[in-house]
mmCIF file of C-alpha atoms in Angstrom:
data_model
loop_
_atom_site.group_PDB
_atom_site.id
_atom_site.type_symbol
_atom_site.label_atom_id
_atom_site.label_comp_id
_atom_site.label_asym_id
_atom_site.label_seq_id
_atom_site.Cartn_x
_atom_site.Cartn_y
_atom_site.Cartn_z
ATOM 1 C CA MET A 1130 0.000 0.000 0.000
ATOM 2 C CA MET A 1131 1.052 3.585 -0.598
ATOM 3 C CA LYS A 1132 1.125 4.445 3.107
ATOM 4 C CA ASP A 1133 3.834 1.849 3.798
ATOM 5 C CA GLY A 1134 6.275 3.567 1.455
ATOM 6 C CA LEU A 1135 5.377 6.973 2.878
ATOM 7 C CA TYR A 1136 5.798 5.717 6.432
ATOM 8 C CA ALA A 1137 9.195 4.162 5.630
ATOM 9 C CA SER A 1138 10.329 7.424 3.981
ATOM 10 C CA SER A 1139 9.138 9.461 6.975
ATOM 11 C CA PHE A 1140 10.955 7.082 9.324
ATOM 12 C CA ALA A 1141 14.183 7.492 7.335
ATOM 13 C CA LEU A 1142 13.836 11.309 7.500
ATOM 14 C CA PHE A 1143 13.019 11.108 11.227
ATOM 15 C CA SER A 1144 16.127 8.997 11.923
ATOM 16 C CA SER A 1145 18.319 11.253 9.751
ATOM 17 C CA THR A 1146 17.246 14.472 11.486
ATOM 18 C CA LEU A 1147 17.587 12.757 14.862
ATOM 19 C CA LEU A 1148 21.192 11.882 13.973
ATOM 20 C CA ALA A 1149 21.866 15.434 12.784
ATOM 21 C CA LEU A 1150 20.389 16.999 15.937
ATOM 22 C CA VAL A 1151 22.405 14.738 18.229
ATOM 23 C CA MET A 1152 25.701 15.093 16.325
ATOM 24 C CA VAL A 1153 25.411 18.873 15.813
ATOM 25 C CA THR A 1154 24.587 19.354 19.499
ATOM 26 C CA LYS A 1155 27.765 17.486 20.464
ATOM 27 C CA ARG A 1156 29.818 19.981 18.428
ATOM 28 C CA GLN A 1157 27.920 23.232 19.027
ATOM 29 C CA LYS A 1158 25.173 24.524 21.318
ATOM 30 C CA ASN A 1159 23.498 26.779 18.728
ATOM 31 C CA ASN A 1160 19.807 26.744 17.864
ATOM 32 C CA ASN A 1161 19.183 24.477 14.837
ATOM 33 C CA VAL A 1162 15.760 25.620 13.681
ATOM 34 C CA GLY A 1163 15.977 23.959 10.261
ATOM 35 C CA LEU A 1164 16.689 20.531 11.767
ATOM 36 C CA ILE A 1165 13.895 20.957 14.306
ATOM 37 C CA VAL A 1166 11.430 21.798 11.510
ATOM 38 C CA LEU A 1167 12.453 18.652 9.603
ATOM 39 C CA PHE A 1168 12.201 16.605 12.798
ATOM 40 C CA PHE A 1169 8.716 17.989 13.449
ATOM 41 C CA ILE A 1170 7.528 17.288 9.872
ATOM 42 C CA SER A 1171 8.822 13.711 9.865
ATOM 43 C CA ALA A 1172 7.382 13.065 13.357
ATOM 44 C CA PHE A 1173 3.994 14.426 12.295
ATOM 45 C CA PHE A 1174 3.853 12.155 9.246
ATOM 46 C CA LEU A 1175 4.871 9.128 11.322
ATOM 47 C CA CYS A 1176 1.947 9.784 13.666
ATOM 48 C CA PHE A 1177 -0.487 10.693 10.906
ATOM 49 C CA ILE A 1178 0.233 7.919 8.382
ATOM 50 C CA ARG A 1179 0.139 5.044 10.880
ATOM 51 C CA HIS A 1180 -1.465 5.227 14.320
ATOM 52 C CA ASN A 1181 1.350 3.340 16.086
ATOM 53 C CA GLY A 1182 3.860 5.958 14.924
ATOM 54 C CA ILE A 1183 3.127 7.917 18.079
ATOM 55 C CA PHE A 1184 4.641 5.072 20.141
ATOM 56 C CA VAL A 1185 7.908 5.658 18.287
ATOM 57 C CA VAL A 1186 7.835 9.464 18.227
ATOM 58 C CA VAL A 1187 6.855 10.337 21.815
ATOM 59 C CA PRO A 1188 9.517 8.311 23.734
ATOM 60 C CA THR A 1189 12.225 9.355 21.257
ATOM 61 C CA ALA A 1190 11.280 13.040 21.464
ATOM 62 C CA LEU A 1191 11.196 12.973 25.273
ATOM 63 C CA PHE A 1192 14.645 11.393 25.515
ATOM 64 C CA LEU A 1193 15.987 13.833 22.897
ATOM 65 C CA ILE A 1194 14.603 16.801 24.855
ATOM 66 C CA GLY A 1195 16.223 15.476 28.032
ATOM 67 C CA TYR A 1196 19.541 14.946 26.248
ATOM 68 C CA LEU A 1197 19.554 18.436 24.719
ATOM 69 C CA GLY A 1198 18.604 19.898 28.100
ATOM 70 C CA LEU A 1199 21.571 18.200 29.781
ATOM 71 C CA GLN A 1200 23.804 19.461 26.980
ATOM 72 C CA LYS A 1201 22.429 23.000 27.578
ATOM 73 C CA SER A 1202 21.622 23.298 23.900
ATOM 74 C CA LYS A 1203 19.633 26.257 22.603
ATOM 75 C CA SER A 1204 17.663 23.782 20.476
ATOM 76 C CA CYS A 1205 15.938 22.381 23.576
ATOM 77 C CA LYS A 1206 13.323 25.119 23.992
ATOM 78 C CA PRO A 1207 12.110 25.199 20.340
ATOM 79 C CA LEU A 1208 12.080 21.396 20.341
ATOM 80 C CA VAL A 1209 9.799 21.389 23.412
ATOM 81 C CA MET A 1210 7.481 23.873 21.683
ATOM 82 C CA SER A 1211 7.351 21.810 18.484
ATOM 83 C CA PHE A 1212 6.704 18.641 20.526
ATOM 84 C CA CYS A 1213 3.750 20.288 22.291
ATOM 85 C CA LEU A 1214 2.405 21.441 18.925
ATOM 86 C CA LEU A 1215 2.781 17.918 17.555
ATOM 87 C CA LEU A 1216 0.821 16.419 20.450
ATOM 88 C CA PHE A 1217 -1.900 19.031 19.999
ATOM 89 C CA LEU A 1218 -2.224 18.251 16.266
ATOM 90 C CA VAL A 1219 -2.255 14.474 16.787
ATOM 91 C CA LEU A 1220 -4.805 14.598 19.612
ATOM 92 C CA SER A 1221 -6.966 17.067 17.662
ATOM 93 C CA SER A 1222 -6.940 14.890 14.563
ATOM 94 C CA ASN A 1223 -7.851 11.830 16.637
ATOM 95 C CA TYR A 1224 -10.727 13.729 18.238
ATOM 96 C CA TYR A 1225 -11.921 14.899 14.801
ATOM 97 C CA LEU A 1226 -11.766 11.384 13.328
ATOM 98 C CA LYS A 1227 -13.541 9.824 16.307
ATOM 99 C CA ASN A 1228 -16.217 12.405 17.112
ATOM 100 C CA VAL A 1229 -16.834 14.226 13.820
ATOM 101 C CA LEU A 1230 -16.189 11.589 11.168
ATOM 102 C CA HIS A 1231 -17.227 8.766 13.557
ATOM 103 C CA VAL A 1232 -14.204 6.621 12.719
ATOM 104 C CA LYS A 1233 -14.088 3.748 15.189
ATOM 105 C CA PRO A 1234 -10.691 2.808 16.618
ATOM 106 C CA SER A 1235 -9.441 -0.745 16.187
ATOM 107 C CA PRO A 1236 -10.462 -3.119 18.980
ATOM 108 C CA THR A 1237 -7.825 -3.826 21.614
ATOM 109 C CA ARG A 1238 -7.649 -7.484 20.525
ATOM 110 C CA GLU A 1239 -5.415 -6.309 17.641
ATOM 111 C CA THR A 1240 -2.555 -5.962 20.132
ATOM 112 C CA PHE A 1241 -2.768 -9.392 21.790
ATOM 113 C CA ALA A 1242 -0.653 -11.335 19.270
ATOM 114 C CA LEU A 1243 2.147 -12.298 21.665
ATOM 115 C CA LEU A 1244 -0.476 -13.554 24.125
ATOM 116 C CA GLY A 1245 -2.996 -15.039 21.707
ATOM 117 C CA GLN A 1246 -0.608 -17.174 19.660
ATOM 118 C CA PRO A 1247 0.905 -19.062 22.646
ATOM 119 C CA ILE A 1248 -2.597 -19.638 24.047
ATOM 120 C CA ALA A 1249 -3.757 -21.023 20.694
ATOM 121 C CA LYS A 1250 -0.722 -23.315 20.372
ATOM 122 C CA ALA A 1251 -1.191 -24.665 23.895
ATOM 123 C CA TRP A 1252 -4.911 -25.178 23.203
ATOM 124 C CA MET A 1253 -4.132 -27.157 20.062
ATOM 125 C CA GLU A 1254 -1.593 -29.428 21.722
ATOM 126 C CA ASN A 1255 -3.180 -29.825 25.166
ATOM 127 C CA LYS A 1256 -6.918 -29.328 24.689
ATOM 128 C CA HIS A 1257 -7.902 -32.319 26.810
ATOM 129 C CA SER A 1258 -5.584 -31.269 29.651
ATOM 130 C CA PHE A 1259 -7.307 -27.936 30.273
ATOM 131 C CA ASP A 1260 -9.053 -27.957 33.642
ATOM 132 C CA ALA A 1261 -12.505 -26.512 34.337
ATOM 133 C CA SER A 1262 -11.229 -23.083 35.452
ATOM 134 C CA MET A 1263 -9.105 -22.704 32.317
ATOM 135 C CA LEU A 1264 -12.006 -23.751 30.091
ATOM 136 C CA LYS A 1265 -14.139 -21.109 31.786
ATOM 137 C CA GLU A 1266 -11.424 -18.517 31.100
ATOM 138 C CA MET A 1267 -11.316 -19.659 27.463
ATOM 139 C CA GLU A 1268 -15.069 -19.092 27.137
ATOM 140 C CA LYS A 1269 -14.677 -15.644 28.659
ATOM 141 C CA VAL A 1270 -12.006 -14.629 26.122
ATOM 142 C CA PHE A 1271 -12.984 -16.496 22.903
ATOM 143 C CA TYR A 1272 -16.206 -16.697 20.918
ATOM 144 C CA ASP A 1273 -15.493 -20.185 19.559
ATOM 145 C CA SER A 1274 -12.283 -21.779 20.776
ATOM 146 C CA GLU A 1275 -12.979 -24.892 18.677
ATOM 147 C CA LYS A 1276 -12.565 -22.839 15.504
ATOM 148 C CA ILE A 1277 -8.997 -22.034 16.511
ATOM 149 C CA LEU A 1278 -8.164 -25.732 16.067
ATOM 150 C CA THR A 1279 -9.087 -25.631 12.373
ATOM 151 C CA ASP A 1280 -7.986 -22.080 11.454
ATOM 152 C CA TYR A 1281 -4.766 -21.702 13.440
ATOM 153 C CA ASN A 1282 -1.790 -20.379 11.462
ATOM 154 C CA PRO A 1283 1.587 -20.208 13.262
ATOM 155 C CA GLN A 1284 2.673 -17.126 11.264
ATOM 156 C CA LEU A 1285 -0.624 -15.227 11.326
ATOM 157 C CA TYR A 1286 -2.510 -14.041 14.402
ATOM 158 C CA ASP A 1287 -5.717 -13.146 12.507
ATOM 159 C CA PRO A 1288 -7.500 -16.538 12.920
ATOM 160 C CA VAL A 1289 -7.016 -16.267 16.691
ATOM 161 C CA LYS A 1290 -7.760 -12.529 16.770
ATOM 162 C CA HIS A 1291 -11.145 -12.939 15.097
ATOM 163 C CA GLN A 1292 -12.210 -15.363 17.834
ATOM 164 C CA ILE A 1293 -11.291 -13.052 20.720
ATOM 165 C CA ARG A 1294 -14.347 -11.293 22.092
ATOM 166 C CA LYS A 1295 -14.423 -7.555 21.488
ATOM 167 C CA GLU A 1296 -15.334 -6.990 25.119
ATOM 168 C CA ALA A 1297 -12.346 -9.055 26.361
ATOM 169 C CA SER A 1298 -9.970 -6.797 28.269
ATOM 170 C CA PRO A 1299 -6.161 -6.961 28.191
ATOM 171 C CA LYS A 1300 -6.347 -8.178 31.779
ATOM 172 C CA ASP A 1301 -8.578 -11.132 30.793
ATOM 173 C CA VAL A 1302 -6.229 -12.199 27.996
ATOM 174 C CA ALA A 1303 -3.116 -11.711 30.143
ATOM 175 C CA GLN A 1304 -4.564 -13.788 32.989
ATOM 176 C CA LEU A 1305 -5.474 -16.610 30.616
ATOM 177 C CA ALA A 1306 -2.033 -16.478 28.983
ATOM 178 C CA PHE A 1307 -0.321 -16.630 32.390
ATOM 179 C CA LYS A 1308 -2.334 -19.677 33.492
ATOM 180 C CA VAL A 1309 -1.910 -21.497 30.185
ATOM 181 C CA CYS A 1310 1.823 -20.805 29.864
ATOM 182 C CA LYS A 1311 2.438 -21.747 33.487
ATOM 183 C CA GLN A 1312 0.857 -25.168 32.899
ATOM 184 C CA PHE A 1313 2.057 -25.728 29.294
ATOM 185 C CA PRO A 1314 5.335 -23.776 28.945
ATOM 186 C CA LYS A 1315 6.726 -25.800 26.011
ATOM 187 C CA SER A 1316 3.640 -25.232 23.879
ATOM 188 C CA CYS A 1317 3.622 -21.518 24.660
ATOM 189 C CA ILE A 1318 7.293 -21.173 23.766
ATOM 190 C CA LYS A 1319 6.621 -22.889 20.443
ATOM 191 C CA GLY A 1320 3.714 -20.541 19.781
ATOM 192 C CA LEU A 1321 5.845 -17.515 20.619
ATOM 193 C CA ILE A 1322 8.724 -18.624 18.397
ATOM 194 C CA SER A 1323 6.399 -19.468 15.500
ATOM 195 C CA HIS A 1324 4.987 -15.950 15.662
ATOM 196 C CA SER A 1325 8.306 -14.071 15.727
ATOM 197 C CA TYR A 1326 11.192 -16.179 14.402
ATOM 198 C CA LEU A 1327 11.262 -14.626 10.897
ATOM 199 C CA TYR A 1328 12.564 -11.390 12.419
ATOM 200 C CA PHE A 1329 15.690 -13.369 13.367
ATOM 201 C CA TYR A 1330 15.927 -16.177 10.759
ATOM 202 C CA PRO A 1331 17.634 -15.279 7.435
ATOM 203 C CA PHE A 1332 16.706 -18.293 5.292
ATOM 204 C CA ALA A 1333 12.925 -17.987 4.895
ATOM 205 C CA ASN A 1334 10.224 -15.518 3.895
ATOM 206 C CA ASN A 1335 6.805 -14.998 5.354
ATOM 207 C CA ASN A 1336 4.427 -17.174 3.297
ATOM 208 C CA VAL A 1337 1.202 -15.638 4.602
ATOM 209 C CA MET A 1338 1.296 -12.079 3.240
ATOM 210 C CA ALA A 1339 2.613 -11.187 -0.199
ATOM 211 C CA PRO A 1340 5.251 -8.432 -0.269
ATOM 212 C CA PHE A 1341 3.262 -6.734 -3.056
ATOM 213 C CA TYR A 1342 -0.514 -6.570 -2.916
ATOM 214 C CA TRP A 1343 -2.621 -8.481 -5.420
ATOM 215 C CA TRP A 1344 -4.053 -5.380 -7.063
ATOM 216 C CA ILE A 1345 -0.581 -4.400 -8.269
ATOM 217 C CA GLU A 1346 -0.561 -7.522 -10.404
ATOM 218 C CA THR A 1347 -4.203 -8.067 -11.295
ATOM 219 C CA GLY A 1348 -5.612 -4.571 -11.696
ATOM 220 C CA ALA A 1349 -7.440 -1.917 -9.736
ATOM 221 C CA PRO A 1350 -10.302 -3.048 -7.506
ATOM 222 C CA ASN A 1351 -13.484 -1.109 -6.759
ATOM 223 C CA ILE A 1352 -13.269 0.472 -3.335
ATOM 224 C CA GLY A 1353 -16.654 1.941 -2.485
ATOM 225 C CA LYS A 1354 -17.231 4.894 -4.788
ATOM 226 C CA PHE A 1355 -13.599 5.048 -5.818
ATOM 227 C CA LYS A 1356 -11.576 3.129 -8.338
ATOM 228 C CA LEU A 1357 -7.791 3.124 -8.347
ATOM 229 C CA GLN A 1358 -6.341 4.325 -11.629
ATOM 230 C CA TYR A 1359 -2.783 3.556 -12.657
ATOM 231 C CA THR A 1360 -0.395 5.942 -14.379
ATOM 232 C CA PHE A 1361 1.531 3.134 -16.042
ATOM 233 C CA SER A 1362 0.191 0.333 -18.214
ATOM 234 C CA SER A 1363 -0.204 -3.225 -16.926
ATOM 235 C CA ARG A 1364 2.842 -4.290 -18.933
ATOM 236 C CA TRP A 1365 5.118 -1.907 -17.044
ATOM 237 C CA ARG A 1366 3.547 -2.692 -13.675
ATOM 238 C CA GLU A 1367 4.180 -6.383 -14.201
ATOM 239 C CA ARG A 1368 7.820 -5.711 -15.006
ATOM 240 C CA VAL A 1369 8.292 -3.616 -11.887
ATOM 241 C CA THR A 1370 6.542 -6.261 -9.774
ATOM 242 C CA ASN A 1371 8.656 -9.073 -11.207
ATOM 243 C CA TYR A 1372 11.789 -7.046 -10.524
ATOM 244 C CA GLY A 1373 10.615 -6.513 -6.936
ATOM 245 C CA TYR A 1374 10.038 -10.227 -6.434
ATOM 246 C CA ILE A 1375 13.634 -10.939 -7.476
ATOM 247 C CA TRP A 1376 14.819 -8.915 -4.484
ATOM 248 C CA VAL A 1377 12.324 -10.531 -2.126
ATOM 249 C CA GLU A 1378 12.549 -14.204 -3.145
ATOM 250 C CA LYS A 1379 15.781 -14.909 -5.054
ATOM 251 C CA MET A 1380 19.053 -15.546 -3.254
ATOM 252 C CA PRO A 1381 21.450 -13.798 -2.796
ATOM 253 C CA PHE A 1382 19.307 -10.675 -3.368
ATOM 254 C CA SER A 1383 16.727 -11.671 -0.758
ATOM 255 C CA PHE A 1384 19.500 -11.978 1.814
ATOM 256 C CA VAL A 1385 19.602 -8.170 2.115
ATOM 257 C CA THR A 1386 15.829 -7.545 2.105
ATOM 258 C CA ARG A 1387 14.535 -10.054 4.632
ATOM 259 C CA PRO A 1388 13.406 -8.827 8.066
ATOM 260 C CA TYR A 1389 16.316 -10.453 9.942
ATOM 261 C CA LEU A 1390 18.921 -7.962 8.618
ATOM 262 C CA PRO A 1391 17.835 -4.794 10.482
ATOM 263 C CA THR A 1392 17.155 -6.923 13.578
ATOM 264 C CA TYR A 1393 20.772 -8.095 13.842
ATOM 265 C CA LEU A 1394 22.141 -4.688 12.895
ATOM 266 C CA ALA A 1395 20.031 -3.183 15.696
ATOM 267 C CA ILE A 1396 21.313 -5.782 18.180
ATOM 268 C CA LEU A 1397 24.931 -5.112 17.157
ATOM 269 C CA LEU A 1398 24.347 -1.372 17.505
ATOM 270 C CA GLY A 1399 22.729 -1.806 20.897
ATOM 271 C CA VAL A 1400 25.607 -3.941 22.231
ATOM 272 C CA LEU A 1401 28.226 -1.520 20.864
ATOM 273 C CA ILE A 1402 26.456 1.547 22.276
ATOM 274 C CA ILE A 1403 26.049 -0.039 25.715
ATOM 275 C CA PHE A 1404 29.725 -1.033 25.636
ATOM 276 C CA ARG A 1405 30.684 2.551 24.697
ATOM 277 C CA ARG A 1406 28.219 3.983 27.258
ATOM 278 C CA SER A 1407 27.004 6.499 24.705
ATOM 279 C CA ALA A 1408 23.844 8.426 25.666
ATOM 280 C CA ALA A 1409 23.677 9.920 22.165
ATOM 281 C CA GLY A 1410 23.841 6.457 20.618
ATOM 282 C CA MET A 1411 21.013 5.188 22.837
ATOM 283 C CA ILE A 1412 18.768 7.993 21.576
ATOM 284 C CA LEU A 1413 19.665 7.196 17.950
ATOM 285 C CA VAL A 1414 18.726 3.504 18.203
ATOM 286 C CA LEU A 1415 15.627 4.065 20.351
ATOM 287 C CA PRO A 1416 13.182 4.516 17.392
ATOM 288 C CA ILE A 1417 14.688 1.427 15.737
ATOM 289 C CA PHE A 1418 14.131 -0.772 18.798
ATOM 290 C CA LEU A 1419 10.658 0.658 19.337
ATOM 291 C CA THR A 1420 9.733 -0.113 15.719
ATOM 292 C CA LEU A 1421 11.150 -3.618 16.000
ATOM 293 C CA THR A 1422 9.130 -4.195 19.182
ATOM 294 C CA LEU A 1423 5.940 -3.019 17.466
ATOM 295 C CA ASN A 1424 6.688 -5.350 14.549
ATOM 296 C CA ILE A 1425 7.045 -8.354 16.851
ATOM 297 C CA LEU A 1426 3.770 -7.398 18.549
ATOM 298 C CA SER A 1427 2.010 -7.152 15.160
ATOM 299 C CA PRO A 1428 -0.381 -9.834 13.839
ATOM 300 C CA VAL A 1429 1.987 -11.176 11.131
ATOM 301 C CA ASN A 1430 5.334 -12.866 11.600
ATOM 302 C CA GLY A 1431 8.049 -11.247 9.475
ATOM 303 C CA ASP A 1432 5.758 -9.181 7.272
ATOM 304 C CA PHE A 1433 7.852 -7.331 4.684
ATOM 305 C CA ARG A 1434 5.852 -4.100 4.903
ATOM 306 C CA TYR A 1435 6.120 -3.976 8.712
ATOM 307 C CA GLN A 1436 9.913 -4.174 8.520
ATOM 308 C CA LEU A 1437 10.129 -1.745 5.569
ATOM 309 C CA PRO A 1438 10.917 1.323 7.787
ATOM 310 C CA LEU A 1439 13.894 -0.512 9.287
ATOM 311 C CA LEU A 1440 15.059 -1.751 5.883
ATOM 312 C CA ALA A 1441 14.969 1.887 4.753
ATOM 313 C CA VAL A 1442 17.542 2.844 7.404
ATOM 314 C CA VAL A 1443 19.892 -0.147 6.970
ATOM 315 C CA PRO A 1444 22.578 2.036 5.284
ATOM 316 C CA MET A 1445 22.301 4.484 8.174
ATOM 317 C CA MET A 1446 22.636 1.685 10.726
ATOM 318 C CA ILE A 1447 25.793 0.452 8.988
ATOM 319 C CA LEU A 1448 27.136 4.028 9.090
ATOM 320 C CA TRP A 1449 26.400 4.230 12.830
ATOM 321 C CA LEU A 1450 28.239 0.945 13.413
ATOM 322 C CA VAL A 1451 31.298 2.385 11.663
ATOM 323 C CA MET A 1452 31.016 5.694 13.562
ATOM 324 C CA PHE A 1453 30.756 4.129 17.015
ATOM 325 C CA GLY A 1454 33.417 1.566 16.120
ATOM 326 C CA GLN A 1455 35.848 4.323 15.100
ATOM 327 C CA GLU A 1456 34.970 6.339 18.204
ATOM 328 C CA GLY A 1457 35.832 3.359 20.366
ATOM 329 C CA SER A 1458 39.114 2.659 18.579
ATOM 330 C CA THR A 1459 40.111 6.338 18.933
ATOM 331 C CA LYS A 1460 39.508 6.220 22.691
ATOM 332 C CA VAL A 1461 41.602 3.021 22.963
ATOM 333 C CA GLN A 1462 44.479 4.635 21.026
ATOM 334 C CA LYS A 1463 44.389 7.679 23.337
ATOM 335 C CA LYS A 1464 44.514 5.431 26.409
ATOM 336 C CA ILE A 1465 47.515 3.546 24.968
ATOM 337 C CA LEU A 1466 49.348 6.806 24.266
ATOM 338 C CA LEU A 1467 48.640 8.089 27.781
ATOM 339 C CA THR A 1468 49.853 4.804 29.278
ATOM 340 C CA ARG A 1469 53.106 4.943 27.297
ATOM 341 C CA ALA A 1470 53.618 8.567 28.278
#
């Protein structure tokens, strides 16, 4: 979908301006209005294009404000003002969508993937070992738990999600997950791994969701009163799609586009930054780890479009690895020189 590309582009701009703000602040304390404007624009689009963007923007902005404040940077005050404006715009737009346009928010069951999949796996493997209290909890959470047995997909949370009652609270699901996983830990671990392993495993693709949507290949569907019109002919769209599939499915090209790559780069960055004790580095990788966490919590294991924002910043992550690696080697050389002196 178009919004996935826009979100990935906004995330790349957000990460780039974050890097610039942190690095410029380390060298000078001047007010960087241009960078703050770019940061604000990219943050706004992250929140506006996809609702979970706010979970990436708000923690990152708060830590950045704290960092700039400790550095006594003149950029801190305008950044605080732009952050307050951003919150006002996001909350206002949410109020307008909900109360004026009557757009209903997604039910909370959308966010239960890491709880629902282990429960479903344990239910499949140990159905006859569930005691009366657990069966009662199952009835409280699910419409038809028997349907899970036929529709369960280890890489896709949707079959389980559609059976969770809309009125089920996070507390209800969490309590059931705790009881089930306490009694059937092996099954729950298998369910958890099945739902998330493609973010760490380099030799397989997600086989549930296509990387390119069907309408790219088969034509524009009717969507209510609207019909999607294409600028390019079907012949050219097919060529572009086929070229895209080469990068997604054919080795060695797919080796650099699968979801595992940014995951391991993020882990390497995190270890290096902790080892260097770099506060600036922790702020830089924060949006990456937050995005990765949201991806793992999402309904699909290793979905290409979920990981697209992180794939967009892979070159930047490699650059950061080199930067922090050189910074560490420089400090070691200085220590050696001081020791010899």
